[in-house]
């Protein structure tokens, strides 16, 4: 028996455990401090009423002979796939076919599982800073990774460059952690590159529902040519507060063919072999969120977070701290003042303002000197955290 030795090459990310440890130590010294967590990546608003009603109704159905559901289709129930197709049509003007949509228990699983259909011998391009899942899942599989640096010089939106070799390209827009989002023109260049080179773009649209700028595509399929080079991942986690309820979806267009094989067919084969579908009540709740009354309700929650993001962004504008994000994203990526390093600023903010952020260096080398704030706290806490920061750092 031989273990997968690639696991020994995964870098331990101490990021969130180190944050927790520093907070614990701080509280041990000053137990009365009223901490505000501005680093949280999880949503906090409760599920909308339409989702809860659908969960209850579907659960009750499951307790009846006529309404009981056993194994469902691995690809997801047709009612949900049709609703997702309608959602794309409405929000992006994109036409999807039902057999291109695969329902799952969330984007993270699919982002990892999709690698089953690719050979080990592929060069993978990720951005730096990066959502660590893209890196770790490929290290586990022993793939070579190239990093595309995301800095203020390129608006935190890395672009293809002459000589770039990349078979699998991860793009996350709006981005976690930077909050930056690709506009149409920039995304067109990536699609052109991928089609010209036979690469596949893995497009993570987990934060698409935060986009308000019409120049920022909510789906990569808004770009001509994307159907022959891109797989899109999305989920209801941030869109509808499903981080604990679990439902996502992946789009593999019929036009995406490599080595004469439709990747859609490979993914279908993979899913039918290794996955047995998402709970019926959860799929009912997901469908309820993506239409009519449910859509109006989830948009209220998103508007709430976006207003928090605006409050944070306004604070950094006032303080003249360079930042990105916060407009089409719940994340604000801000340069630490006084050229401080990420962890030094984290410590200072914790000690002097009792505010917790996430050190940018935990997302990659290019994150050094930055921290990430999120808009997922309550309005009152967001306002209070910004008040403390302004009090501490305003000049004069
Ligand atoms: N993709 C990105 C960029 C994320 O930030 C997250 C979660 O934070 C996910 C995917 C995972 O989403 P899900 O809850 O659908 O697994």
CSV table of C-alpha atoms and ligand atoms in Angstrom, one decimal:
chain,number,residue,atom,x,y,z
A,1,UNK,CA,0.0,0.0,0.0
A,2,UNK,CA,1.3,3.4,-1.0
A,3,UNK,CA,-0.2,6.6,0.3
A,4,UNK,CA,-0.7,9.7,-1.9
A,5,UNK,CA,2.6,11.4,-1.1
A,6,UNK,CA,1.4,14.6,-2.7
A,7,UNK,CA,-0.4,15.3,0.5
A,8,UNK,CA,3.0,15.9,2.1
A,9,UNK,CA,3.4,18.8,-0.3
A,10,UNK,CA,0.3,20.7,0.8
A,11,UNK,CA,1.3,23.8,2.7
A,12,UNK,CA,-0.4,24.0,6.1
A,13,UNK,CA,-2.6,27.1,6.1
A,14,UNK,CA,-2.6,28.3,9.6
A,15,UNK,CA,-4.5,31.4,8.6
A,16,UNK,CA,-7.8,30.9,10.4
A,17,UNK,CA,-6.4,28.9,13.3
A,18,UNK,CA,-3.7,31.5,13.8
A,19,UNK,CA,-6.3,34.2,13.7
A,20,UNK,CA,-8.3,32.3,16.4
A,21,UNK,CA,-5.2,31.7,18.5
A,22,UNK,CA,-4.1,35.4,18.5
A,23,UNK,CA,-7.7,36.4,19.4
A,24,UNK,CA,-7.7,33.8,22.2
A,25,UNK,CA,-4.4,35.1,23.6
A,26,UNK,CA,-5.7,38.7,23.4
A,27,UNK,CA,-8.9,37.9,25.2
A,28,UNK,CA,-7.0,36.0,27.9
A,29,UNK,CA,-5.3,39.3,28.7
A,30,UNK,CA,-8.3,41.6,28.2
A,31,UNK,CA,-11.4,39.5,28.6
A,32,UNK,CA,-13.7,42.6,28.7
A,33,UNK,CA,-12.9,43.8,25.2
A,34,UNK,CA,-15.9,43.9,22.9
A,35,UNK,CA,-14.6,42.3,19.7
A,36,UNK,CA,-16.0,42.8,16.3
A,37,UNK,CA,-15.3,40.2,13.6
A,38,UNK,CA,-14.8,41.8,10.2
A,39,UNK,CA,-12.9,38.8,8.9
A,40,UNK,CA,-15.8,36.3,8.7
A,41,UNK,CA,-16.3,34.7,5.3
A,42,UNK,CA,-19.6,33.1,6.3
A,43,UNK,CA,-23.0,34.8,5.9
A,44,UNK,CA,-25.0,35.8,8.9
A,45,UNK,CA,-28.5,36.7,7.7
A,46,UNK,CA,-31.0,33.9,8.2
A,47,UNK,CA,-32.6,32.0,5.3
A,48,UNK,CA,-35.3,33.8,3.6
A,49,UNK,CA,-39.0,33.0,4.2
A,50,UNK,CA,-39.5,31.4,0.8
A,51,UNK,CA,-36.6,29.0,1.5
A,52,UNK,CA,-37.9,28.0,4.9
A,53,UNK,CA,-41.4,27.5,3.7
A,54,UNK,CA,-40.2,25.3,0.9
A,55,UNK,CA,-38.0,23.3,3.3
A,56,UNK,CA,-41.0,22.7,5.6
A,57,UNK,CA,-43.4,21.8,2.8
A,58,UNK,CA,-40.9,19.4,1.1
A,59,UNK,CA,-40.0,17.7,4.4
A,60,UNK,CA,-43.7,17.2,5.1
A,61,UNK,CA,-44.2,15.8,1.6
A,62,UNK,CA,-41.4,13.3,2.4
A,63,UNK,CA,-43.5,12.0,5.2
A,64,UNK,CA,-46.3,11.0,2.9
A,65,UNK,CA,-46.6,8.0,0.6
A,66,UNK,CA,-47.3,10.0,-2.4
A,67,UNK,CA,-44.7,12.7,-1.8
A,68,UNK,CA,-41.8,10.5,-0.6
A,69,UNK,CA,-38.6,10.9,-2.6
A,70,UNK,CA,-35.8,8.4,-2.6
A,71,UNK,CA,-32.7,8.7,-4.7
A,72,UNK,CA,-33.1,11.6,-7.0
A,73,UNK,CA,-31.4,12.2,-10.4
A,74,UNK,CA,-27.6,12.6,-9.7
A,75,UNK,CA,-27.6,15.7,-11.9
A,76,UNK,CA,-30.3,17.3,-9.8
A,77,UNK,CA,-34.1,17.5,-10.2
A,78,UNK,CA,-35.4,19.0,-13.4
A,79,UNK,CA,-37.4,21.6,-11.6
A,80,UNK,CA,-34.2,23.1,-10.1
A,81,UNK,CA,-32.2,22.8,-13.3
A,82,UNK,CA,-35.0,24.6,-15.2
A,83,UNK,CA,-35.1,27.3,-12.5
A,84,UNK,CA,-31.3,27.7,-12.7
A,85,UNK,CA,-31.6,28.1,-16.5
A,86,UNK,CA,-34.3,30.7,-16.1
A,87,UNK,CA,-32.1,32.5,-13.5
A,88,UNK,CA,-29.2,32.7,-16.0
A,89,UNK,CA,-31.5,33.9,-18.7
A,90,UNK,CA,-32.9,36.7,-16.4
A,91,UNK,CA,-29.6,37.8,-14.8
A,92,UNK,CA,-27.1,37.3,-17.6
A,93,UNK,CA,-29.2,36.8,-20.7
A,94,UNK,CA,-27.4,33.5,-21.1
A,95,UNK,CA,-29.2,30.5,-22.5
A,96,UNK,CA,-28.3,27.2,-20.9
A,97,UNK,CA,-29.6,23.7,-21.7
A,98,UNK,CA,-30.9,21.7,-18.8
A,99,UNK,CA,-28.3,18.9,-19.5
A,100,UNK,CA,-25.4,21.3,-19.0
A,101,UNK,CA,-26.5,22.1,-15.4
A,102,UNK,CA,-25.3,19.8,-12.6
A,103,UNK,CA,-26.7,20.4,-9.1
A,104,UNK,CA,-24.4,19.6,-6.2
A,105,UNK,CA,-23.9,20.2,-2.5
A,106,UNK,CA,-21.8,23.3,-3.1
A,107,UNK,CA,-19.1,24.9,-5.2
A,108,UNK,CA,-16.2,23.7,-3.1
A,109,UNK,CA,-17.0,20.0,-3.7
A,110,UNK,CA,-17.3,20.6,-7.4
A,111,UNK,CA,-14.2,22.7,-7.7
A,112,UNK,CA,-12.3,19.8,-6.2
A,113,UNK,CA,-14.1,17.0,-7.9
A,114,UNK,CA,-13.9,18.4,-11.4
A,115,UNK,CA,-10.2,17.5,-11.4
A,116,UNK,CA,-11.2,13.9,-11.8
A,117,UNK,CA,-11.8,14.5,-15.5
A,118,UNK,CA,-8.3,16.1,-16.1
A,119,UNK,CA,-5.0,14.3,-16.6
A,120,UNK,CA,-2.4,14.9,-13.9
A,121,UNK,CA,-0.1,16.2,-16.6
A,122,UNK,CA,-1.6,19.6,-17.0
A,123,UNK,CA,-0.2,23.0,-16.0
A,124,UNK,CA,-2.6,24.9,-13.7
A,125,UNK,CA,-2.7,28.7,-13.4
A,126,UNK,CA,-4.1,30.3,-10.3
A,127,UNK,CA,-4.0,33.9,-9.1
A,128,UNK,CA,-1.9,35.1,-6.1
A,129,UNK,CA,-3.7,35.9,-3.7
A,130,UNK,CA,-6.0,33.0,-4.1
A,131,UNK,CA,-8.9,31.0,-2.7
A,132,UNK,CA,-6.7,28.1,-1.3
A,133,UNK,CA,-9.0,25.3,-2.5
A,134,UNK,CA,-7.7,25.7,-6.1
A,135,UNK,CA,-4.1,25.3,-5.0
A,136,UNK,CA,-4.5,22.5,-2.5
A,137,UNK,CA,-6.7,20.3,-4.7
A,138,UNK,CA,-4.1,20.4,-7.4
A,139,UNK,CA,-1.2,19.8,-5.1
A,140,UNK,CA,-3.1,16.7,-3.9
A,141,UNK,CA,-3.2,15.5,-7.5
A,142,UNK,CA,0.5,16.3,-8.1
A,143,UNK,CA,-0.1,19.0,-10.7
A,144,UNK,CA,2.3,21.8,-11.6
A,145,UNK,CA,1.0,25.2,-10.6
A,146,UNK,CA,1.9,28.6,-12.0
A,147,UNK,CA,0.9,31.8,-10.1
A,148,UNK,CA,-0.5,34.9,-11.8
A,149,UNK,CA,0.2,37.9,-9.6
A,150,UNK,CA,-2.7,40.1,-8.6
A,151,UNK,CA,-1.4,43.5,-7.5
A,152,UNK,CA,-2.5,47.1,-7.6
A,153,UNK,CA,-0.6,47.4,-10.9
A,154,UNK,CA,-3.0,45.2,-12.7
A,155,UNK,CA,-6.1,46.2,-10.7
A,156,UNK,CA,-5.8,42.8,-8.9
A,157,UNK,CA,-7.0,41.2,-12.2
A,158,UNK,CA,-4.2,39.2,-13.7
A,159,UNK,CA,-4.3,38.8,-17.5
A,160,UNK,CA,-2.8,36.3,-19.9
A,161,UNK,CA,0.7,37.3,-21.1
A,162,UNK,CA,2.8,36.2,-24.1
A,163,UNK,CA,4.4,32.8,-23.3
A,164,UNK,CA,2.0,31.9,-20.6
A,165,UNK,CA,1.6,28.1,-20.5
A,166,UNK,CA,-1.6,27.1,-18.7
A,167,UNK,CA,-3.9,24.2,-19.4
A,168,UNK,CA,-6.3,24.7,-16.5
A,169,UNK,CA,-7.0,28.3,-15.5
A,170,UNK,CA,-8.8,29.3,-12.3
A,171,UNK,CA,-10.6,32.6,-12.4
A,172,UNK,CA,-12.7,33.8,-9.5
A,173,UNK,CA,-14.8,36.9,-10.2
A,174,UNK,CA,-15.8,38.7,-8.1
A,175,UNK,CA,-12.7,37.6,-6.3
A,176,UNK,CA,-12.2,36.1,-2.9
A,177,UNK,CA,-10.1,37.6,-1.3
A,178,UNK,CA,-9.6,40.8,-3.2
A,179,UNK,CA,-13.2,41.7,-4.2
A,180,UNK,CA,-11.9,42.7,-7.7
A,181,UNK,CA,-14.1,41.7,-10.6
A,182,UNK,CA,-13.3,41.1,-14.3
A,183,UNK,CA,-15.0,43.4,-16.7
A,184,UNK,CA,-16.2,42.2,-20.1
A,185,UNK,CA,-13.1,43.4,-22.0
A,186,UNK,CA,-10.7,41.6,-19.7
A,187,UNK,CA,-12.7,38.4,-19.6
A,188,UNK,CA,-12.8,38.4,-23.4
A,189,UNK,CA,-9.0,38.2,-23.4
A,190,UNK,CA,-9.0,35.2,-21.2
A,191,UNK,CA,-11.6,33.5,-23.3
A,192,UNK,CA,-9.6,34.2,-26.4
A,193,UNK,CA,-6.4,32.9,-24.8
A,194,UNK,CA,-8.1,29.7,-23.6
A,195,UNK,CA,-9.7,29.0,-27.0
A,196,UNK,CA,-6.4,29.7,-28.8
A,197,UNK,CA,-4.5,27.4,-26.5
A,198,UNK,CA,-7.0,24.6,-25.9
A,199,UNK,CA,-7.0,25.5,-22.2
A,200,UNK,CA,-10.0,25.2,-19.9
A,201,UNK,CA,-11.1,28.0,-17.6
A,202,UNK,CA,-12.6,27.0,-14.3
A,203,UNK,CA,-14.7,30.1,-13.6
A,204,UNK,CA,-15.8,30.5,-10.0
A,205,UNK,CA,-18.9,32.7,-9.9
A,206,UNK,CA,-19.7,32.1,-6.2
A,207,UNK,CA,-20.1,35.9,-5.6
A,208,UNK,CA,-22.0,36.7,-8.9
A,209,UNK,CA,-25.1,37.9,-7.0
A,210,UNK,CA,-23.1,40.8,-5.5
A,211,UNK,CA,-22.4,42.4,-9.0
A,212,UNK,CA,-24.1,45.6,-9.7
A,213,UNK,CA,-21.8,47.1,-12.4
A,214,UNK,CA,-23.3,46.3,-15.8
A,215,UNK,CA,-19.8,46.1,-17.3
A,216,UNK,CA,-19.0,43.1,-15.0
A,217,UNK,CA,-20.4,39.8,-16.4
A,218,UNK,CA,-22.2,37.6,-13.9
A,219,UNK,CA,-21.5,34.6,-15.9
A,220,UNK,CA,-18.5,33.8,-18.2
A,221,UNK,CA,-21.0,32.7,-20.8
A,222,UNK,CA,-21.9,36.3,-21.4
A,223,UNK,CA,-18.6,36.3,-23.3
A,224,UNK,CA,-18.7,35.0,-26.8
A,225,UNK,CA,-16.6,31.8,-27.2
A,226,UNK,CA,-16.8,30.9,-23.5
A,227,UNK,CA,-19.0,27.9,-24.2
A,228,UNK,CA,-16.1,26.2,-25.9
A,229,UNK,CA,-13.5,26.8,-23.1
A,230,UNK,CA,-15.1,27.4,-19.7
A,231,UNK,CA,-16.8,25.5,-16.9
A,232,UNK,CA,-18.6,27.7,-14.4
A,233,UNK,CA,-19.2,27.0,-10.7
A,234,UNK,CA,-21.7,28.7,-8.5
A,235,UNK,CA,-23.7,28.1,-5.4
A,236,UNK,CA,-26.5,29.4,-3.2
A,237,UNK,CA,-24.1,29.8,-0.3
A,238,UNK,CA,-23.5,33.5,-0.7
A,239,UNK,CA,-26.4,34.2,-3.0
A,240,UNK,CA,-29.1,32.8,-0.6
A,241,UNK,CA,-27.3,32.1,2.7
A,242,UNK,CA,-27.0,28.4,2.0
A,243,UNK,CA,-23.6,27.9,3.6
A,244,UNK,CA,-25.1,25.5,6.1
A,245,UNK,CA,-27.9,24.3,3.9
A,246,UNK,CA,-25.6,23.3,1.0
A,247,UNK,CA,-26.6,23.6,-2.6
A,248,UNK,CA,-24.6,24.6,-5.6
A,249,UNK,CA,-24.4,24.0,-9.4
A,250,UNK,CA,-21.8,23.6,-12.1
A,251,UNK,CA,-22.3,24.4,-15.8
A,252,UNK,CA,-20.4,22.2,-18.3
A,253,UNK,CA,-21.5,23.5,-21.8
A,254,UNK,CA,-22.1,21.0,-24.5
A,255,UNK,CA,-19.7,22.9,-26.7
A,256,UNK,CA,-16.7,22.2,-24.5
A,257,UNK,CA,-14.8,19.4,-26.2
A,258,UNK,CA,-11.3,18.3,-25.7
A,259,UNK,CA,-9.6,15.3,-27.4
A,260,UNK,CA,-12.8,14.8,-29.3
A,261,UNK,CA,-14.8,14.2,-26.0
A,262,UNK,CA,-17.5,16.4,-24.5
A,263,UNK,CA,-16.4,17.3,-21.0
A,264,UNK,CA,-20.1,17.5,-20.1
A,265,UNK,CA,-20.3,13.7,-20.8
A,266,UNK,CA,-17.2,13.0,-18.7
A,267,UNK,CA,-18.6,15.1,-15.8
A,268,UNK,CA,-22.0,13.3,-16.0
A,269,UNK,CA,-20.2,10.0,-15.9
A,270,UNK,CA,-18.1,11.2,-12.9
A,271,UNK,CA,-21.2,12.4,-11.0
A,272,UNK,CA,-23.4,9.4,-11.7
A,273,UNK,CA,-20.5,7.2,-10.4
A,274,UNK,CA,-19.4,9.1,-7.3
A,275,UNK,CA,-22.3,11.3,-6.3
A,276,UNK,CA,-25.9,10.6,-5.3
A,277,UNK,CA,-27.6,13.9,-5.5
A,278,UNK,CA,-28.7,16.7,-3.1
A,279,UNK,CA,-31.6,16.3,-0.6
A,280,UNK,CA,-35.0,16.9,-2.1
A,281,UNK,CA,-36.1,19.5,0.4
A,282,UNK,CA,-32.8,21.4,-0.1
A,283,UNK,CA,-33.3,21.4,-3.9
A,284,UNK,CA,-36.9,22.7,-3.3
A,285,UNK,CA,-35.6,25.5,-1.1
A,286,UNK,CA,-32.9,26.4,-3.7
A,287,UNK,CA,-35.6,26.6,-6.4
A,288,UNK,CA,-37.8,28.8,-4.2
A,289,UNK,CA,-34.9,31.2,-3.7
A,290,UNK,CA,-34.2,31.6,-7.4
A,291,UNK,CA,-37.7,32.7,-8.5
A,292,UNK,CA,-40.3,35.3,-7.9
A,293,UNK,CA,-40.8,36.1,-4.2
A,294,UNK,CA,-37.7,34.2,-3.1
A,295,UNK,CA,-35.5,36.2,-5.5
A,296,UNK,CA,-36.9,39.4,-4.0
A,297,UNK,CA,-36.1,38.2,-0.5
A,298,UNK,CA,-32.6,37.0,-1.2
A,299,UNK,CA,-31.9,40.3,-2.9
A,300,UNK,CA,-32.8,42.1,0.2
A,301,UNK,CA,-30.2,40.2,2.1
A,302,UNK,CA,-27.6,40.9,-0.5
A,303,UNK,CA,-28.5,44.6,-0.5
A,304,UNK,CA,-27.9,44.6,3.3
A,305,UNK,CA,-24.4,43.1,2.9
A,306,UNK,CA,-23.7,45.5,0.0
A,307,UNK,CA,-24.6,48.5,2.2
A,308,UNK,CA,-22.2,47.2,4.8
A,309,UNK,CA,-19.5,46.9,2.1
A,310,UNK,CA,-20.2,50.5,1.1
A,311,UNK,CA,-19.8,51.7,4.7
A,312,UNK,CA,-16.4,49.9,4.9
A,313,UNK,CA,-15.3,51.2,1.5
A,314,UNK,CA,-16.3,54.8,2.4
A,315,UNK,CA,-14.2,54.6,5.6
A,316,UNK,CA,-11.1,53.6,3.7
A,317,UNK,CA,-11.8,56.3,1.1
A,318,UNK,CA,-12.0,58.8,3.9
A,319,UNK,CA,-8.8,57.5,5.5
A,320,UNK,CA,-7.1,57.5,2.0
A,321,UNK,CA,-6.1,53.8,2.3
A,322,UNK,CA,-5.9,52.2,-1.1
A,323,UNK,CA,-8.4,49.4,-1.4
A,324,UNK,CA,-10.2,47.3,-4.0
A,325,UNK,CA,-13.6,45.5,-3.9
A,326,UNK,CA,-16.7,46.4,-1.9
A,327,UNK,CA,-18.7,47.4,-5.0
A,328,UNK,CA,-19.4,44.1,-6.7
A,329,UNK,CA,-18.3,42.0,-3.8
A,330,UNK,CA,-18.8,41.4,-0.1
A,331,UNK,CA,-15.0,41.7,0.3
A,332,UNK,CA,-12.8,44.7,0.7
A,333,UNK,CA,-9.0,44.3,0.2
A,334,UNK,CA,-7.2,47.1,1.8
A,335,UNK,CA,-3.5,48.1,1.9
A,336,UNK,CA,-2.3,48.2,5.5
A,337,UNK,CA,-1.5,51.8,6.7
A,338,UNK,CA,2.1,52.9,7.4
A,339,UNK,CA,3.5,50.1,5.1
A,340,UNK,CA,2.7,47.6,7.9
A,341,UNK,CA,2.8,43.9,7.1
A,342,UNK,CA,-0.5,42.0,7.2
A,343,UNK,CA,0.0,40.3,10.6
A,344,UNK,CA,1.4,43.4,12.2
A,345,UNK,CA,-1.7,45.4,11.2
A,346,UNK,CA,-3.9,42.6,12.3
A,347,UNK,CA,-2.4,42.7,15.8
A,348,UNK,CA,-2.6,46.4,16.0
A,349,UNK,CA,-6.2,46.5,15.0
A,350,UNK,CA,-7.1,43.7,17.4
A,351,UNK,CA,-5.3,45.4,20.3
A,352,UNK,CA,-6.3,49.0,19.7
A,353,UNK,CA,-9.7,48.8,18.1
A,354,UNK,CA,-10.7,45.2,19.1
A,355,UNK,CA,-11.6,44.6,15.4
A,356,UNK,CA,-10.7,41.4,13.7
A,357,UNK,CA,-9.7,41.3,10.0
A,358,UNK,CA,-8.1,38.6,7.9
A,359,UNK,CA,-4.4,39.0,7.1
A,360,UNK,CA,-3.8,39.0,3.3
A,361,UNK,CA,-0.6,37.2,3.5
A,362,UNK,CA,-2.6,34.1,4.4
A,363,UNK,CA,-3.9,34.0,0.8
A,364,UNK,CA,-0.5,34.1,-0.9
A,365,UNK,CA,2.7,36.0,-1.1
A,366,UNK,CA,1.1,38.8,-3.1
A,367,UNK,CA,-1.3,39.3,-0.2
A,368,UNK,CA,1.5,40.5,2.1
A,369,UNK,CA,0.8,44.1,3.2
A,370,UNK,CA,-3.0,43.7,2.8
A,371,UNK,CA,-5.9,42.6,4.9
A,372,UNK,CA,-9.4,41.4,3.9
A,373,UNK,CA,-12.5,42.9,5.5
A,374,UNK,CA,-15.9,41.3,4.9
A,375,UNK,CA,-19.4,42.8,4.9
A,376,UNK,CA,-21.0,39.8,6.5
A,377,UNK,CA,-21.4,41.3,10.0
A,378,UNK,CA,-24.5,43.2,11.3
A,379,UNK,CA,-25.0,46.8,10.3
A,380,UNK,CA,-24.5,48.0,13.8
A,381,UNK,CA,-21.2,46.1,14.2
A,382,UNK,CA,-20.0,47.3,10.8
A,383,UNK,CA,-20.7,50.9,11.7
A,384,UNK,CA,-19.1,50.5,15.1
A,385,UNK,CA,-16.0,48.8,13.7
A,386,UNK,CA,-15.5,51.6,11.2
A,387,UNK,CA,-16.0,54.2,13.8
A,388,UNK,CA,-13.2,52.7,15.9
A,389,UNK,CA,-10.9,52.4,12.9
A,390,UNK,CA,-11.5,56.1,12.0
A,391,UNK,CA,-10.9,57.2,15.6
A,392,UNK,CA,-7.7,55.3,15.7
A,393,UNK,CA,-6.2,56.3,12.3
A,394,UNK,CA,-7.7,59.6,11.4
A,395,UNK,CA,-5.0,62.3,11.3
A,396,UNK,CA,-5.3,65.4,13.4
B,1,LIG,N1,-15.6,29.6,-4.1
B,1,LIG,C1,-15.2,30.7,-3.4
B,1,LIG,C2,-14.4,31.7,-4.1
B,1,LIG,C3,-15.5,30.8,-2.1
B,1,LIG,O1,-15.1,31.9,-1.4
B,1,LIG,C4,-16.3,29.8,-1.4
B,1,LIG,C5,-16.6,29.9,0.0
B,1,LIG,O2,-16.3,30.8,0.7
B,1,LIG,C6,-16.7,28.7,-2.2
B,1,LIG,C7,-16.3,28.7,-3.5
B,1,LIG,C8,-17.4,27.6,-1.6
B,1,LIG,O3,-18.7,27.7,-1.7
B,1,LIG,P1,-19.7,26.6,-1.2
B,1,LIG,O4,-20.2,27.0,0.1
B,1,LIG,O5,-20.8,26.6,-2.3
B,1,LIG,O6,-19.0,25.2,-1.2
